[in-house]
CSV table of C-alpha atoms in Angstrom, one decimal:
chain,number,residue,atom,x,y,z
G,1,UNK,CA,-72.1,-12.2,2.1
G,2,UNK,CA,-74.7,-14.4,2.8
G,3,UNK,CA,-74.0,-16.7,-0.6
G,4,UNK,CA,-70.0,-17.1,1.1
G,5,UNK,CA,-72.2,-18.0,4.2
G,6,UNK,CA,-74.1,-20.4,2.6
G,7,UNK,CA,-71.5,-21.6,0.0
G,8,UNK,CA,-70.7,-25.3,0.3
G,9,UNK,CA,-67.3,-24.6,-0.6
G,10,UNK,CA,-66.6,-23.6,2.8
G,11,UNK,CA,-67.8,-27.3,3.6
G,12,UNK,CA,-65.3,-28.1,1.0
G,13,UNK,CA,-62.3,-25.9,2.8
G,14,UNK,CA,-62.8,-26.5,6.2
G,15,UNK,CA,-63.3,-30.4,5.6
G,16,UNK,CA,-59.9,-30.6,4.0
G,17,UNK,CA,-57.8,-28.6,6.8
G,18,UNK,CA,-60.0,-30.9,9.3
G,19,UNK,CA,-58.8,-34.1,7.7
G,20,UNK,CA,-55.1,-33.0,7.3
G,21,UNK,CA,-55.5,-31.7,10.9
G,22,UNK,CA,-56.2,-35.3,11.8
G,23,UNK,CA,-54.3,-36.8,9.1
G,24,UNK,CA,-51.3,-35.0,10.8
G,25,UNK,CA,-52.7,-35.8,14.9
G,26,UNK,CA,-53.5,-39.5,14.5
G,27,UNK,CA,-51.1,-40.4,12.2
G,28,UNK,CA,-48.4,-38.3,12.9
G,29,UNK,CA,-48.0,-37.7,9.0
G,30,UNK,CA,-47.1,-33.9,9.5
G,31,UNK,CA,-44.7,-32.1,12.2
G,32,UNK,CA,-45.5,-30.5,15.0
G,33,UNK,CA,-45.0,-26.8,13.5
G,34,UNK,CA,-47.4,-27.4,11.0
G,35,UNK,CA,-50.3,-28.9,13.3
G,36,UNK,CA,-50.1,-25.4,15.3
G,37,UNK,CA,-50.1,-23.6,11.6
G,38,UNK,CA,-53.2,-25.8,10.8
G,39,UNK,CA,-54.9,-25.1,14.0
G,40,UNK,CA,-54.6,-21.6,13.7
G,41,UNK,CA,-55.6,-21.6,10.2
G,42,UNK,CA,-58.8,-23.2,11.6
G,43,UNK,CA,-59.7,-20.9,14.4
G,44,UNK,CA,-59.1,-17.9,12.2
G,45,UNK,CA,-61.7,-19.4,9.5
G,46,UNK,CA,-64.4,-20.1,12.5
G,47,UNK,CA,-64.3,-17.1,14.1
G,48,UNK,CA,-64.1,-15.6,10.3
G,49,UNK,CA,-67.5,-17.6,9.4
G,50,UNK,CA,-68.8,-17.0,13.2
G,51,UNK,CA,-68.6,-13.1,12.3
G,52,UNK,CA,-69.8,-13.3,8.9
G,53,UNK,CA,-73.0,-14.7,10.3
G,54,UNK,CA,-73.3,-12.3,12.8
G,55,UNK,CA,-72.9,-8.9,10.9
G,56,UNK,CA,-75.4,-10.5,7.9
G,57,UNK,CA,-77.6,-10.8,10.9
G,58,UNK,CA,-77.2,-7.1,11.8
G,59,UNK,CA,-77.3,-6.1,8.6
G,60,UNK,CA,-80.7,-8.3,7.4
G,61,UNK,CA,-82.5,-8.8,10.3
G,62,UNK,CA,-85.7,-9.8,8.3
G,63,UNK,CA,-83.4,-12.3,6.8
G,64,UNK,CA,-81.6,-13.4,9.7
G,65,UNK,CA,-79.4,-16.7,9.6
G,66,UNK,CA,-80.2,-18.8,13.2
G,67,UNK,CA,-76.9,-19.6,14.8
G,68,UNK,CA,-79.2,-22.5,17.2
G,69,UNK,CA,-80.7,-24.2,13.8
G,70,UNK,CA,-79.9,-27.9,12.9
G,71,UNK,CA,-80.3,-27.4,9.1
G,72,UNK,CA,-77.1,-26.8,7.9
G,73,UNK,CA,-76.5,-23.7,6.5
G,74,UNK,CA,-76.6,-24.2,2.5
G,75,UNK,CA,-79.9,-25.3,2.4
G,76,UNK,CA,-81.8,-22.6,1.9
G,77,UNK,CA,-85.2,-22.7,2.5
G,78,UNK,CA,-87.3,-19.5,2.9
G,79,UNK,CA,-89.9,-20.2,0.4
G,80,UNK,CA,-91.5,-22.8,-2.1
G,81,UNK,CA,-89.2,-22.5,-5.0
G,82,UNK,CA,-85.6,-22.9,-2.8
G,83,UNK,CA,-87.4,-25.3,-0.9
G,84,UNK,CA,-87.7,-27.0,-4.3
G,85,UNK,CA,-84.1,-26.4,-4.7
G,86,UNK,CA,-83.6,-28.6,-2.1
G,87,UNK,CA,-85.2,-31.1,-2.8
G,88,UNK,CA,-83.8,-31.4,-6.2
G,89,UNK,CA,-79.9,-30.9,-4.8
G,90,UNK,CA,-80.1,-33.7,-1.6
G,91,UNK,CA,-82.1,-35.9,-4.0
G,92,UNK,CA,-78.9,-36.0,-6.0
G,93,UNK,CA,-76.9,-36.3,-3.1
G,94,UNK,CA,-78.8,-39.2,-1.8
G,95,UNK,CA,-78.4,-41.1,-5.1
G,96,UNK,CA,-74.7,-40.3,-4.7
G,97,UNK,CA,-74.5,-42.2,-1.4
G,98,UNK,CA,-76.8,-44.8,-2.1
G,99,UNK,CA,-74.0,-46.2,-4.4
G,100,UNK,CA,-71.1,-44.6,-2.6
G,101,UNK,CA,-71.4,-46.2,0.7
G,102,UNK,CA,-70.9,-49.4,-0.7
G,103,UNK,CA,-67.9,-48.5,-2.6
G,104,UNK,CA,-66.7,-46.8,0.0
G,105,UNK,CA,-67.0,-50.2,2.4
G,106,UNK,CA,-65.4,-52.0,-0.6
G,107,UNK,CA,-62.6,-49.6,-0.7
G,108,UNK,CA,-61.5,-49.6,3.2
G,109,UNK,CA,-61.7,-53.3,2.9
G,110,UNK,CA,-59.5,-54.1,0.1
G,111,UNK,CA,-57.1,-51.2,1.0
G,112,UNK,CA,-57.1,-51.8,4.9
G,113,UNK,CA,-53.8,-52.0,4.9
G,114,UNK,CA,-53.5,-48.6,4.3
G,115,UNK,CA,-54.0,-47.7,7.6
G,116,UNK,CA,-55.5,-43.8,6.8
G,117,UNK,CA,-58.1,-45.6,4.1
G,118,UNK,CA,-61.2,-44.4,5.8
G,119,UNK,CA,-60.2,-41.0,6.3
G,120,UNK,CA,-59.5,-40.6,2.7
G,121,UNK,CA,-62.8,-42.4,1.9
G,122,UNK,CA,-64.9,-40.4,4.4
G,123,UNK,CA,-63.1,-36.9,2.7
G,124,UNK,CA,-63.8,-38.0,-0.6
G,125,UNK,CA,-67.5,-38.7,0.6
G,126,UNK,CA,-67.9,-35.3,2.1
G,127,UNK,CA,-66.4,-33.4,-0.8
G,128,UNK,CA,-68.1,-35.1,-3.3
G,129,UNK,CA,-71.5,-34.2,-1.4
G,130,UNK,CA,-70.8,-30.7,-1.3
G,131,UNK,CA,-69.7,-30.3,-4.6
G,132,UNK,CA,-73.2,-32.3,-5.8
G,133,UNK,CA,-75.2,-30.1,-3.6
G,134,UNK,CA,-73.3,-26.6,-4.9
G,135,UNK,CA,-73.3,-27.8,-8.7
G,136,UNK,CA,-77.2,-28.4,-8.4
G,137,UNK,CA,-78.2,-25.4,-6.5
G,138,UNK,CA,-76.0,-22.8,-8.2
G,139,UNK,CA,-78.0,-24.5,-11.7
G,140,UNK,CA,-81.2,-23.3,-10.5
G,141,UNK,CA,-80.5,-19.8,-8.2
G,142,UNK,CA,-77.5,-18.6,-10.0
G,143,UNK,CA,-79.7,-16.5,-12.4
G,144,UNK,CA,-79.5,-12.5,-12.4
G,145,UNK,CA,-82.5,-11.0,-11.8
G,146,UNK,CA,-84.3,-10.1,-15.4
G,147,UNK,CA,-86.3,-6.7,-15.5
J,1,UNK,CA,-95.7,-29.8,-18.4
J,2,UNK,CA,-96.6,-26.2,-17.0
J,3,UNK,CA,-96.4,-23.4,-19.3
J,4,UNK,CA,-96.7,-19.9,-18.2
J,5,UNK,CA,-96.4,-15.6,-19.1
J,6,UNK,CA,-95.6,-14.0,-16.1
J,7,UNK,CA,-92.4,-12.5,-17.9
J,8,UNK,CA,-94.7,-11.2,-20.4
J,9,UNK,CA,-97.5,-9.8,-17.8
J,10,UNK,CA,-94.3,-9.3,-15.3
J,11,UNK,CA,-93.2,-6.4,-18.2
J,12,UNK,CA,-96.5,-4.9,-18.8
J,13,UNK,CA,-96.9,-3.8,-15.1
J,14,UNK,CA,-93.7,-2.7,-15.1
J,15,UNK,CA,-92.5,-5.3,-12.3
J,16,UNK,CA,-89.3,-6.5,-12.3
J,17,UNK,CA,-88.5,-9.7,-10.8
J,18,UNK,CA,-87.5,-8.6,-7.3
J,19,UNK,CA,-90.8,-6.5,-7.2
J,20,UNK,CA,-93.3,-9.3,-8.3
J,21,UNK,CA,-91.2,-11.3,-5.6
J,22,UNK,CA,-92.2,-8.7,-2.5
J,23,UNK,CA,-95.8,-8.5,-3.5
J,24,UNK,CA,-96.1,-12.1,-3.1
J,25,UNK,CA,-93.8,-12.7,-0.4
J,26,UNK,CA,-91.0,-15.1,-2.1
J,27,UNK,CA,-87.5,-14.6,-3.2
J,28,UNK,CA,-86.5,-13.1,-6.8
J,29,UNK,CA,-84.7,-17.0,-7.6
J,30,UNK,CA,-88.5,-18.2,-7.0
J,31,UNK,CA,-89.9,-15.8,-9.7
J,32,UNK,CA,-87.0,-16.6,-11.9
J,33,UNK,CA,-87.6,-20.4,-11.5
J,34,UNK,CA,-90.9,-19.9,-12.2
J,35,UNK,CA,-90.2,-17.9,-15.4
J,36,UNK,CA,-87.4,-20.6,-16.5
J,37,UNK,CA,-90.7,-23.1,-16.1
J,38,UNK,CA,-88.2,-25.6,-14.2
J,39,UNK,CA,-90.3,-24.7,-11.1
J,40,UNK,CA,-94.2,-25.1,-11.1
J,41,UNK,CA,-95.9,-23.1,-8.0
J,42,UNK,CA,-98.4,-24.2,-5.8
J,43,UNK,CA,-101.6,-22.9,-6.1
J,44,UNK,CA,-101.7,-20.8,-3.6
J,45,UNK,CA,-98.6,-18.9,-5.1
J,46,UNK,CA,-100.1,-19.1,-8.9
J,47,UNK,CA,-103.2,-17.7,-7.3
J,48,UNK,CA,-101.3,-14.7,-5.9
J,49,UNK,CA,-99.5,-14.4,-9.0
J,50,UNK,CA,-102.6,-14.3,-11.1
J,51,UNK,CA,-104.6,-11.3,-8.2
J,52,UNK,CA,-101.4,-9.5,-8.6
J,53,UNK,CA,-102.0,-9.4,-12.7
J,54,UNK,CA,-105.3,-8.8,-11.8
J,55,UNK,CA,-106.2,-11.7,-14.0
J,56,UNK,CA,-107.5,-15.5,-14.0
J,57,UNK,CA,-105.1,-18.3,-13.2
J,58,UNK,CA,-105.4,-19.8,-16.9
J,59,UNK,CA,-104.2,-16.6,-18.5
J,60,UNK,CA,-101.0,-16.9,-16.6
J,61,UNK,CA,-100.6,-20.6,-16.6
J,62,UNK,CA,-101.8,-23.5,-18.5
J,63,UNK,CA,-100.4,-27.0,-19.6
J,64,UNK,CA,-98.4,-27.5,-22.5
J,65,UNK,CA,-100.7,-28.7,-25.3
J,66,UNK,CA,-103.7,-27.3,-24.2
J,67,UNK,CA,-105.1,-24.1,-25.9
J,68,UNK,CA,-104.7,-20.8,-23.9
């Protein structure tokens, strides 16, 4: 439960519907039926994730997952060695966006007359993010245990 | 780079991974790093590690090259 909880493949999901919801709201590029579709979709997978935090929290409550913390909840940090995970995963991620950005300015520019540009650039940003941070982490804590 | 046998002593106490993990207050994934060598512990943990072996820091770890 708690690796769905912290799996940035959620990020992934719920950055997609958010950017066809407003794909769809600000640019009128889906009908009406399937805004209300989306937005249902989306409550149903908050509340989903909302719960799922709350019975791990019952269910581990030496292990407990703060609903009031900034730290997103991928990072996991409860000791020296994920801590290290961390470190190696956003270092990645931070290399990403040190050349992204730019790109990403370069991109909106020369294709501003696409008028939904940046939110295609700023998905693509997100995503990729994710997916660095998940491939690097699941390298170093997707072991099974070895007796 | 940081060498180590806390597999090997892990097995002749009879710990598995999770086990070694509770005595010294991390998670399993920190033992298995460790194991893996990608991960080289502070010295407080290798200290821990080497009390719970009941032996001397340099019989679990030591730098490549050297002699154990």
């Amino acid at each position: 439960m708690e690796k769905v909880i912290r799996s940035p493949l959620i990020l992934i999901v719920s950055l997609f519907l958010m950017t066809i919801m407003l794909w769809s709201v600000y640019y009128g590029a889906f009908s009406n039926v399937f805004e209300s579709v989306l937005l249902f979709v989306l409550i149903i997978a908050l509340s989903t994730f909302l719960f799922l935090i709350l019975f791990h929290n019952k269910r581990n409550p030496e292990r407990k997952i703060s609903w009031k913390s900034w730290t997103p909840y991928e990072l996991k940090e409860e000791d020296e060695g994920q801590q290290w995970v961390t470190y190696r995963a956003t270092r990645k991620v931070y290399i990403f966006f040190y050349f992204a950005i730019p790109a990403g300015l370069m991109v909106v520019a020369v294709f501003r007359h696409i008028e939904f540009m940046p939110l295609v650039v700023l998905f693509v940003l997100g995503t990729t993010q994710y997916g660095i941070y998940w491939h690097e982490s699941r390298k170093y804590l997707n072991d099974r245990e070895e007796v | 780079m940081l060498r180590n046998r806390v597999k090997e002593l892990r097995a002749r106490f009879s710990l598995t991974q999770t086990d070694l993990a509770n005595r010294i207050g991390v998670t399993r994934q920190t033992i298995g790093l460790i194991e893996k060598g990608d991960y080289a512990p502070s010295i407080t943990l290798a200290i821990k590690m080497a009390k719970t072996f009941d032996t001397a820091i340099d019989e679990v770890f030591w730098l490549e090259g050297d002699e154990e």
